[in-house]
Coordinates of C-alpha atoms and ligand atoms in Angstrom, one line a residue:
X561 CA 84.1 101.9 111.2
X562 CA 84.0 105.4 112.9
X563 CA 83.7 108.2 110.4
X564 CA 83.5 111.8 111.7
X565 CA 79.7 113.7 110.9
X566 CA 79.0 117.2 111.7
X567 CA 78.0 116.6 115.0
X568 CA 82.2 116.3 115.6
X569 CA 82.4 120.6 114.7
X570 CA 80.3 122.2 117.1
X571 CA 79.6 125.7 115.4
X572 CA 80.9 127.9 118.3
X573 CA 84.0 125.9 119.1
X574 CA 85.2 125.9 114.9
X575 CA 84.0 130.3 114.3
X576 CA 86.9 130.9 117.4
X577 CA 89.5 128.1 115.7
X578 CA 89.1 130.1 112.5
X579 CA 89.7 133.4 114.4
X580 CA 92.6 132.5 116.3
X581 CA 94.0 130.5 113.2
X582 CA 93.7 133.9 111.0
X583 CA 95.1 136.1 113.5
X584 CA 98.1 133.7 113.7
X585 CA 98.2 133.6 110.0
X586 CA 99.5 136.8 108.8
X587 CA 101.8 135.5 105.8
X588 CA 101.5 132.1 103.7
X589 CA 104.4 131.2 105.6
X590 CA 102.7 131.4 109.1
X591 CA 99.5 129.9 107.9
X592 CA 101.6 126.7 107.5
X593 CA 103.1 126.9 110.2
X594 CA 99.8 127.0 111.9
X595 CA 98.7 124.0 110.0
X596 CA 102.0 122.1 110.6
X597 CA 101.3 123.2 114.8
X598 CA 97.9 121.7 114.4
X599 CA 98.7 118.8 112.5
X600 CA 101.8 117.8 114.7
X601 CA 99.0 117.8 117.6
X602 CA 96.7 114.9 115.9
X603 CA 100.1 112.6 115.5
X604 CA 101.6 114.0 111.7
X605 CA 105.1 114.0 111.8
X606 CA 106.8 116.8 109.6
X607 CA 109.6 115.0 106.9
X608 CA 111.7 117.0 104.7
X609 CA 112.0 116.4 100.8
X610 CA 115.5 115.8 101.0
X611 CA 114.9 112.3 102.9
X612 CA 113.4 109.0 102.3
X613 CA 110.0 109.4 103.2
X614 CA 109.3 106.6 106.0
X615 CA 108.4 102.9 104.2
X616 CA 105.8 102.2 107.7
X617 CA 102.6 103.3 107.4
X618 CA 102.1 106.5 109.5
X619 CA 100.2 110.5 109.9
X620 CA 103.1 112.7 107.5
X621 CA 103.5 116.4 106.9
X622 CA 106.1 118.1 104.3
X623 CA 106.1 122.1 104.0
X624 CA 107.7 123.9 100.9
X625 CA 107.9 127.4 101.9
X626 CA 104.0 128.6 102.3
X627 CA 102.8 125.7 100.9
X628 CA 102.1 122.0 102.8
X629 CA 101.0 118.8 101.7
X630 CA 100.0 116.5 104.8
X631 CA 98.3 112.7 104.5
X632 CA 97.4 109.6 106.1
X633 CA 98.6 106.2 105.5
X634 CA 97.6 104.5 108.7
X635 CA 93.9 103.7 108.1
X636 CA 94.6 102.4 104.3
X637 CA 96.8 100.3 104.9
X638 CA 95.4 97.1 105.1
X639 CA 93.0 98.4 101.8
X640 CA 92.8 96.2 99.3
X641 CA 94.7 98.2 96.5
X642 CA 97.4 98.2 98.5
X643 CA 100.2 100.9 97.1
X644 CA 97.7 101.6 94.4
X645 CA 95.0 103.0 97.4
X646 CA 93.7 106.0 96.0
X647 CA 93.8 109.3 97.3
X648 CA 90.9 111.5 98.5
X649 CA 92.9 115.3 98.3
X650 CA 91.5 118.4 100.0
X651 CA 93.3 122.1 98.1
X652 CA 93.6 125.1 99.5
X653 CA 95.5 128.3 99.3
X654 CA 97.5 129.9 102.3
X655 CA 97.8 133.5 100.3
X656 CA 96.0 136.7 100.4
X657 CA 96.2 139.5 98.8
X658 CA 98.4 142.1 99.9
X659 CA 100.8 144.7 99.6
X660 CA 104.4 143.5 99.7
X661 CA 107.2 145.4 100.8
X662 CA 110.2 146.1 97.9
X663 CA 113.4 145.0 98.1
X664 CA 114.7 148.9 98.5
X665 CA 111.5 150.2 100.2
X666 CA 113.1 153.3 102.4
X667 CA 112.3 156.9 100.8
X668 CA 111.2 160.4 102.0
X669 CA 108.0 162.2 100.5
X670 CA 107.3 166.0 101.8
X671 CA 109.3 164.9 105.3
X672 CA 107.1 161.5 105.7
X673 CA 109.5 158.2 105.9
X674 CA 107.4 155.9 103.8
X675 CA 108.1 152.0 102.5
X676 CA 107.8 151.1 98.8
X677 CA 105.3 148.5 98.1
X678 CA 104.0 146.4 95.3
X679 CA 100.6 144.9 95.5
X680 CA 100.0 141.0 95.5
X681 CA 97.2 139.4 94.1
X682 CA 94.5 141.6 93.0
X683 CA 93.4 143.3 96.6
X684 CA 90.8 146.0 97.2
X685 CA 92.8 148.7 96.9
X686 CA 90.3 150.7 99.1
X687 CA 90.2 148.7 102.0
X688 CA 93.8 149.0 102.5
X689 CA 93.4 153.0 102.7
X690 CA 93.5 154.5 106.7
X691 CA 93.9 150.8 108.4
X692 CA 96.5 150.2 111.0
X693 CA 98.7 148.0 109.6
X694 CA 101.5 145.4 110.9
X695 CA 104.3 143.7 108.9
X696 CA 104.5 139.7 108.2
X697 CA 106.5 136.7 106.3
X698 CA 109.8 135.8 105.9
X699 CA 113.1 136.8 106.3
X700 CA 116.6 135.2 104.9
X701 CA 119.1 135.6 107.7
X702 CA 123.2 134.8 107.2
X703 CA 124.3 132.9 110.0
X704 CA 127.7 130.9 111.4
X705 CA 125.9 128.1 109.9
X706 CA 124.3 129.4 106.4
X707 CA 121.5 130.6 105.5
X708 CA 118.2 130.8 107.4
X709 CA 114.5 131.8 107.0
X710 CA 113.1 133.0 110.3
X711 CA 109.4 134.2 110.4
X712 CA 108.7 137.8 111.1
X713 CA 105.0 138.9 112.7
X714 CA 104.7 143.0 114.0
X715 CA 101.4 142.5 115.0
X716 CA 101.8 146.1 115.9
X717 CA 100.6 149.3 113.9
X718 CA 103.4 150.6 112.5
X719 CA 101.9 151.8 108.8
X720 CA 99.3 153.3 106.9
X721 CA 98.6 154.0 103.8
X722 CA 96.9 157.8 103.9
X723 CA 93.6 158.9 102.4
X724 CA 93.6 161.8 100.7
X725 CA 91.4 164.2 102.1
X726 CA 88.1 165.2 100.8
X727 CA 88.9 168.9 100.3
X728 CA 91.6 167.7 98.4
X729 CA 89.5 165.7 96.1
X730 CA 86.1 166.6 95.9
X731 CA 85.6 163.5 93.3
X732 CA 86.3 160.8 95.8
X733 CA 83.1 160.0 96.9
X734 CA 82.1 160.0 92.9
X735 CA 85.1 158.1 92.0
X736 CA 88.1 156.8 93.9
X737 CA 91.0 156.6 91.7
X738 CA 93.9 154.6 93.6
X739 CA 97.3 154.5 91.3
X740 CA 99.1 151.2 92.3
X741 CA 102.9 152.7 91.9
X742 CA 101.8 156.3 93.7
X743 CA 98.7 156.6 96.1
X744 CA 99.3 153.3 98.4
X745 CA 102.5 153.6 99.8
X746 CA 102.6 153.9 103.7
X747 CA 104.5 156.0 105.9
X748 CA 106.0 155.2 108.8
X749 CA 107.1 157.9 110.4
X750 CA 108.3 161.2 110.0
X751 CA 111.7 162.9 109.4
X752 CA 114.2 164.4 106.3
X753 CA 116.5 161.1 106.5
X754 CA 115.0 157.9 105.2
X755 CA 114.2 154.9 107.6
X756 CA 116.3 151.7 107.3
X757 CA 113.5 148.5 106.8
X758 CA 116.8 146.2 106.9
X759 CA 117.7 147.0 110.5
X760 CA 113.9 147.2 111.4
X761 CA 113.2 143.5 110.4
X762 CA 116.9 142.5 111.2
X763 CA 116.1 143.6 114.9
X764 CA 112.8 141.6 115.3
X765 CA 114.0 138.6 113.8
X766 CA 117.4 138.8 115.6
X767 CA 120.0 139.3 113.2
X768 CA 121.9 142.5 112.3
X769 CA 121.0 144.8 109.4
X770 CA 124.2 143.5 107.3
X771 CA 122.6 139.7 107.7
X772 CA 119.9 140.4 106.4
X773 CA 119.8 139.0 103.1
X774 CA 116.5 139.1 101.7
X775 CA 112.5 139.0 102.5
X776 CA 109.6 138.1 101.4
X777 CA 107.5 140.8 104.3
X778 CA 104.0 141.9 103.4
X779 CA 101.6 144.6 105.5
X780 CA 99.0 143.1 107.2
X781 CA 96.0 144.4 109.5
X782 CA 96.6 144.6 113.0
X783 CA 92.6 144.6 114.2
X784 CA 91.6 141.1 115.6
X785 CA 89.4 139.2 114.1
X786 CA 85.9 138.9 116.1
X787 CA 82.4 138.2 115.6
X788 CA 79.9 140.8 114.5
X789 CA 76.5 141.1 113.9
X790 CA 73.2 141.7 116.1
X791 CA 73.2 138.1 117.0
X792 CA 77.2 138.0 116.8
X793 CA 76.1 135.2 114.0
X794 CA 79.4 136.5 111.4
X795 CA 82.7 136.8 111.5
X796 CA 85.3 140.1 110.8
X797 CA 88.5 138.8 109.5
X798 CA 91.1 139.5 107.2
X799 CA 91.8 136.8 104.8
X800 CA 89.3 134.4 105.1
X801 CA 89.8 133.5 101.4
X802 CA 91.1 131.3 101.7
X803 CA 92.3 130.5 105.4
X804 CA 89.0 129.7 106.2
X805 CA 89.7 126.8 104.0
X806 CA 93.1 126.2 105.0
X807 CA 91.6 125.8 108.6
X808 CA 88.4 123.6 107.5
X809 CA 91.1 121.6 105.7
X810 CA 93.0 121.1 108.8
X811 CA 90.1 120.3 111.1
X812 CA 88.9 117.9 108.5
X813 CA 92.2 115.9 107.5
X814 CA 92.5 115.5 111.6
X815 CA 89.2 114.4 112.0
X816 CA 89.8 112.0 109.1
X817 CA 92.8 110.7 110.7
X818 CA 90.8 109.4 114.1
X819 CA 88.6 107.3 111.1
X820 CA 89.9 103.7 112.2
X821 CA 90.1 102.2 108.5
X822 CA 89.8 103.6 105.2
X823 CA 89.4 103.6 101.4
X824 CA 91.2 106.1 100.4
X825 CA 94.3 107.9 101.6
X826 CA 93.5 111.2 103.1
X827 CA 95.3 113.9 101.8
X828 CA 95.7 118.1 102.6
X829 CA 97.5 120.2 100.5
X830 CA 97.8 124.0 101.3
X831 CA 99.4 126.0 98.0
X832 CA 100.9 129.2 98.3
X833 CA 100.7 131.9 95.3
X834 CA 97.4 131.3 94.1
X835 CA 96.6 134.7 94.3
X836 CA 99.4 135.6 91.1
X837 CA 98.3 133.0 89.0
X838 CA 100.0 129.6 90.6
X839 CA 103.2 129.2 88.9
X840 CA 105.8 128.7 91.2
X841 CA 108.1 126.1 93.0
X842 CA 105.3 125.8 95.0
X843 CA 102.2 126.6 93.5
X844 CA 99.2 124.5 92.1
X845 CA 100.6 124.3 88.8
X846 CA 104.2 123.1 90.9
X847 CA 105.8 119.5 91.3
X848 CA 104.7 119.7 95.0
X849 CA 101.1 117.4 95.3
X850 CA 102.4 115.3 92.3
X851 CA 105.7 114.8 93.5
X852 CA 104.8 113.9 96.9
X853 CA 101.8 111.6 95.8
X854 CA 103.9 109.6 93.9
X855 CA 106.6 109.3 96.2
X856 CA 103.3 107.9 99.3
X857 CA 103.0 105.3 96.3
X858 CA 107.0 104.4 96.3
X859 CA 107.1 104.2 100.0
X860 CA 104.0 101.7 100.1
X861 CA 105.9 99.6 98.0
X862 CA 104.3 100.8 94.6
X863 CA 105.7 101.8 91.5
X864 CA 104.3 104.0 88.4
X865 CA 102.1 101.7 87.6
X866 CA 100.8 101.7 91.1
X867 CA 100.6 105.5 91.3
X868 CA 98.9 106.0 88.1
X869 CA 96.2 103.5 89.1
X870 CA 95.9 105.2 92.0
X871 CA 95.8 108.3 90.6
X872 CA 92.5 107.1 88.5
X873 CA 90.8 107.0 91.7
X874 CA 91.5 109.8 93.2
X875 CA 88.8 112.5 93.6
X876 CA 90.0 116.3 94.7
X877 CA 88.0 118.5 96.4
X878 CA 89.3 121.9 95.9
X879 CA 88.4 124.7 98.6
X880 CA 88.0 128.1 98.0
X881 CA 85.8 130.4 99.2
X882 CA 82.1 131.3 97.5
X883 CA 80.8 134.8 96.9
X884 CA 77.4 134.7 99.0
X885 CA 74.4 137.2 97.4
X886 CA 75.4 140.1 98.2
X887 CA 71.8 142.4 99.5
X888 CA 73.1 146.0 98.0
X889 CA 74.6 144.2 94.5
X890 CA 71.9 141.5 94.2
X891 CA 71.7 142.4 90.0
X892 CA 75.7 140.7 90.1
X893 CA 74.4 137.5 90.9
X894 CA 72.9 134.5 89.2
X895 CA 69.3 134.8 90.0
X896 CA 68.7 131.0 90.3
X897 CA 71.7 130.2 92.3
X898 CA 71.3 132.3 95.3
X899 CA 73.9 131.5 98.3
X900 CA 73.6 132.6 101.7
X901 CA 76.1 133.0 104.8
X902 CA 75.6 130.2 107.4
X903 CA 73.5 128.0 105.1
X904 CA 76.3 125.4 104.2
X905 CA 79.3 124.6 102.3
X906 CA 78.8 126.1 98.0
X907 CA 79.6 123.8 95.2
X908 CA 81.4 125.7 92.6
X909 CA 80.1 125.1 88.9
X910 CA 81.5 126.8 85.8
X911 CA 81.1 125.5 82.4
X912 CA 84.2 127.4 81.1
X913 CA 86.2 125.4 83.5
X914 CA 87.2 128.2 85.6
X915 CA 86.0 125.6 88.7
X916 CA 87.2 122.1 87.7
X917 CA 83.9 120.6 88.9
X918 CA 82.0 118.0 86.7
X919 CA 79.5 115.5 87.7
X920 CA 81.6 113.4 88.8
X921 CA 83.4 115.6 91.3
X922 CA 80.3 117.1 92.0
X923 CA 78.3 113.7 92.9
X924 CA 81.5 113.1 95.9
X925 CA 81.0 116.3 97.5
X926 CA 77.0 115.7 97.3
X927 CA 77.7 112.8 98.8
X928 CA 80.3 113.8 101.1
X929 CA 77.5 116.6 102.5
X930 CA 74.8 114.3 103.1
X931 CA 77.5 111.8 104.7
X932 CA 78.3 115.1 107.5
X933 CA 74.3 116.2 107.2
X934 CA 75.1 119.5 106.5
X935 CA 73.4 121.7 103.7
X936 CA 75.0 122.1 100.7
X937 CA 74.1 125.2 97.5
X938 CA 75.6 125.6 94.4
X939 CA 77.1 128.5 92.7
X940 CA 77.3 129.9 89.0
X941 CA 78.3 133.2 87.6
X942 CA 76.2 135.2 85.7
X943 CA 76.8 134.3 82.3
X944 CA 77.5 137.9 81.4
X945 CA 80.1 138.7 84.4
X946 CA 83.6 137.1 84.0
X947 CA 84.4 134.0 86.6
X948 CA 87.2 133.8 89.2
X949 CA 89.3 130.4 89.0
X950 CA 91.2 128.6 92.0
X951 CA 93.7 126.0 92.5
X952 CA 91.1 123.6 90.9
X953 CA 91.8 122.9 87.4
X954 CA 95.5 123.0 88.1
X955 CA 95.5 120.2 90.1
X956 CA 92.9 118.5 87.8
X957 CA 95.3 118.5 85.0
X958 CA 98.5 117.8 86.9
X959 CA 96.8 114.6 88.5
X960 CA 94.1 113.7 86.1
X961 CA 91.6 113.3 89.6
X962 CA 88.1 113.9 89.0
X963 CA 87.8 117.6 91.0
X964 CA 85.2 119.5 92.6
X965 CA 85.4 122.8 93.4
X966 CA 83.8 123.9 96.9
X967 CA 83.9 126.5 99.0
X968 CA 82.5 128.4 101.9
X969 CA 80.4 131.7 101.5
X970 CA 81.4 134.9 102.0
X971 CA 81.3 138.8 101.2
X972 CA 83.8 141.4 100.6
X973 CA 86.3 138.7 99.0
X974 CA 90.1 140.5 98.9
X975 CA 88.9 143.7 101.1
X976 CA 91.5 144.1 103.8
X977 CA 88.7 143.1 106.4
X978 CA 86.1 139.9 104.7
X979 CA 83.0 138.8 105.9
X980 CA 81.6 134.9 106.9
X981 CA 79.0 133.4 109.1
X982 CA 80.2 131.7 112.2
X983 CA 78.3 128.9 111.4
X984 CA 79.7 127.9 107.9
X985 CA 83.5 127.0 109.5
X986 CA 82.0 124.0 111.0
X987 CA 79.5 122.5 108.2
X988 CA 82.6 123.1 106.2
X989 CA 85.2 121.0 108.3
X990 CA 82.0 118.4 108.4
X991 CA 81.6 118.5 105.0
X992 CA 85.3 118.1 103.9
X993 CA 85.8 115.7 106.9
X994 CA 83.3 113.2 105.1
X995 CA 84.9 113.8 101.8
X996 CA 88.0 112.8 102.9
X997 CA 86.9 109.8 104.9
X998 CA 83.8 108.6 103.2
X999 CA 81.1 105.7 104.1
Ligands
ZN836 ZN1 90.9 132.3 97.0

């Protein structure tokens, strides 16, 4: 039996993936694309929901909007259990915070053409303030043959949202006050007539301003992603949380795959709209793992019975990036649960349940880390600071899988610009490589 170990990443080779796979990734929607690219690569064929999924054994992808679920059947299935073969599931989300266009974004302010936004998620609102920014996502085009959703990237720097200068408010440095509705709306351009955003996006996704239908377009940062530091030993990126899981998860289900026999069926899924809470057609708390879990079970032959036994042993590991001690904030961390940047993949523990992790979760991705030989830390809240949550306990309660929330460290989580070690992206991919395909 081959099973892939760290020595599989190599730390150099898996810091430029994750560049090149956040630079590509400026929406939900092109991080799965991305994915779906990659996976295609290592043998996954893409299936719609609408068919029959495929009764022989085989590498399969679905996408639903910015969300993905891929898996393996080839390796389990001469297993024992047969359709009942449990599942080993690596989560992830594909969105970021942001700020989102409006659907009638055009107006003038003091003869600047500017675009109505709404935030997503719960950014920084700072770090958006004097970036150059581009425009991503997705954009519903009429056509001679229906409807279609055609991706749109401007990696160009067309916006900004503009500071106010210090003269003009002397309290700034003291305290920033950023209203969400009036003080982060970018211009783009100037002029006493408003600009039209329909026949903008209509002309870079090919289809004139009256076929435009609709869009879900966000801003995004146009400044690569690169490696910093003294001994170029981090990495610069927008939204790392959580494509740097999304791309660990990727590596790892591929590397998973190329096991020759296995236990467990091997399982990505990549959920958009994490960010805003999760409740969506597509979101952890949607139809989309459990649907598509059960329906692996049907075409193996198995019925409910078969997927709720299966179900029983399945185990989730649920990635999402870690807060690492930050050195000018140290008093905001647990004192006994310190976690460093390129020190290893960060078990999640809260005993709220805002991570899903118990013992039994936890004990897999212990295992799963001394399986890849990488190091592994765990993380806890202060007891007196509230705790972030993830797609974790969602998927925990949908599936009734024993969970673990993971993640990889980081700083700055939702600035417009986030901060890793270049070494973490591979122990991760190791780390979740050996969950999903363990000894
Ligand atoms: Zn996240």
């Amino acid at each position: 039996m081959s099973h892939p170990a760290a020595g599989a990443f190599d730390a150099d080779s898996e810091a430029q993936g994750l560049i090149e796979f956040v630079d590509a990734s400026p929406s939900p929607f092109h991080a799965c694309a991305q994915a779906a690219d990659s996976l295609a690569a290592g043998g996954f064929a893409e299936l719609s929901e609408r068919e029959p999924f495929p009764t022989t054994p085989g590498r399969y992808l679905v996408r639903r909007g910015g969300s993905l679920v891929a898996w393996d059947t080839t390796g389990a299935a001469a297993a024992s259990a047969g359709a009942a073969t449990p599942f080993r599931v690596v989560g992830a989300h594909t969105d970021s915070p942001t700020l989102r266009i409006k659907p009638q974004p055009d107006h003038v302010s003091a003869g600047w053409q500017m675009l109505g936004v709404e935030p997503y998620g719960s950014p920084l609102l700072n770090s958006w303030l004097d970036r150059d920014l581009g425009l991503a996502g997705r954009v519903a085009v009429r056509t001679a043959g229906g409807v279609q959703t055609r991706l749109l990237h401007d990696g160009q720097p067309v916006l900004r949202v503009a500071q106010l200068a210090i003269h003009l408010d002397r309290g700034a440095n003291d305290e920033l006050h950023l209203d969400k509705q009036r003080h982060l709306v970018p211009l783009w351009g100037v002029g006493e007539a408003p600009a039209d955003f329909r026949a903008y996006v209509g002309a870079r996704v090919g289809a004139e301003p009256v076929d435009v239908l609709a869009w879900d377009v966000m801003v995004c940062p146009v400044q690569p992603s690169t490696r910093i530091g003294r001994e170029r030993d981090l990495i610069a990126a927008p939204r790392l949380d959580n494509l740097a899981t999304s791309y660990a998860g990727v590596r790892a289900l591929l590397a998973a795959a190329a096991a020759a026999e296995a236990r467990h069926v091997p399982v990505l899924v990549l959920f958009d709209h994490e960010e805003v809470g999760s409740t969506s057609e597509r979101g952890a708390t949607s139809t989309l793992l459990p649907s598509v879990l059960e329906r692996v079970v049907a075409a193996a032959g198995g019925g409910r019975e078969d997927y709720w036994r299966a179900l029983a042993g399945t185990v989730v590991a649920s990635g999402d990036m870690a807060h690492a001690t930050h050195p000018n904030y140290p008093d905001r961390h647990e004192p006994l649960h310190r976690i460093r940047v390129n020190a290893g993949p960060v078990l999640k523990v809260n005993a709220n349940l805002r991570y899903a992790t118990d013992s039994v979760g936890a004990a897999a991705f212990v295992e799963a880390c001394a399986q890849a030989d990488v190091p592994l830390q765990t993380f806890v809240s202060r007891s007196d600071l509230p705790c972030g949550s993830t797609v974790g306990p969602f998927t925990a309660a949908l599936t009734g899988a024993a969970t673990v929330d993971v993640g990889a460290p980081m700083l700055s989580m939702h600035s417009a610009r986030e901060l890793c070690g270049a070494a973490d992206p591979a122990m991760y991919a190791a780390a979740l490589a050996a969950f999903l395909a363990p000894d």
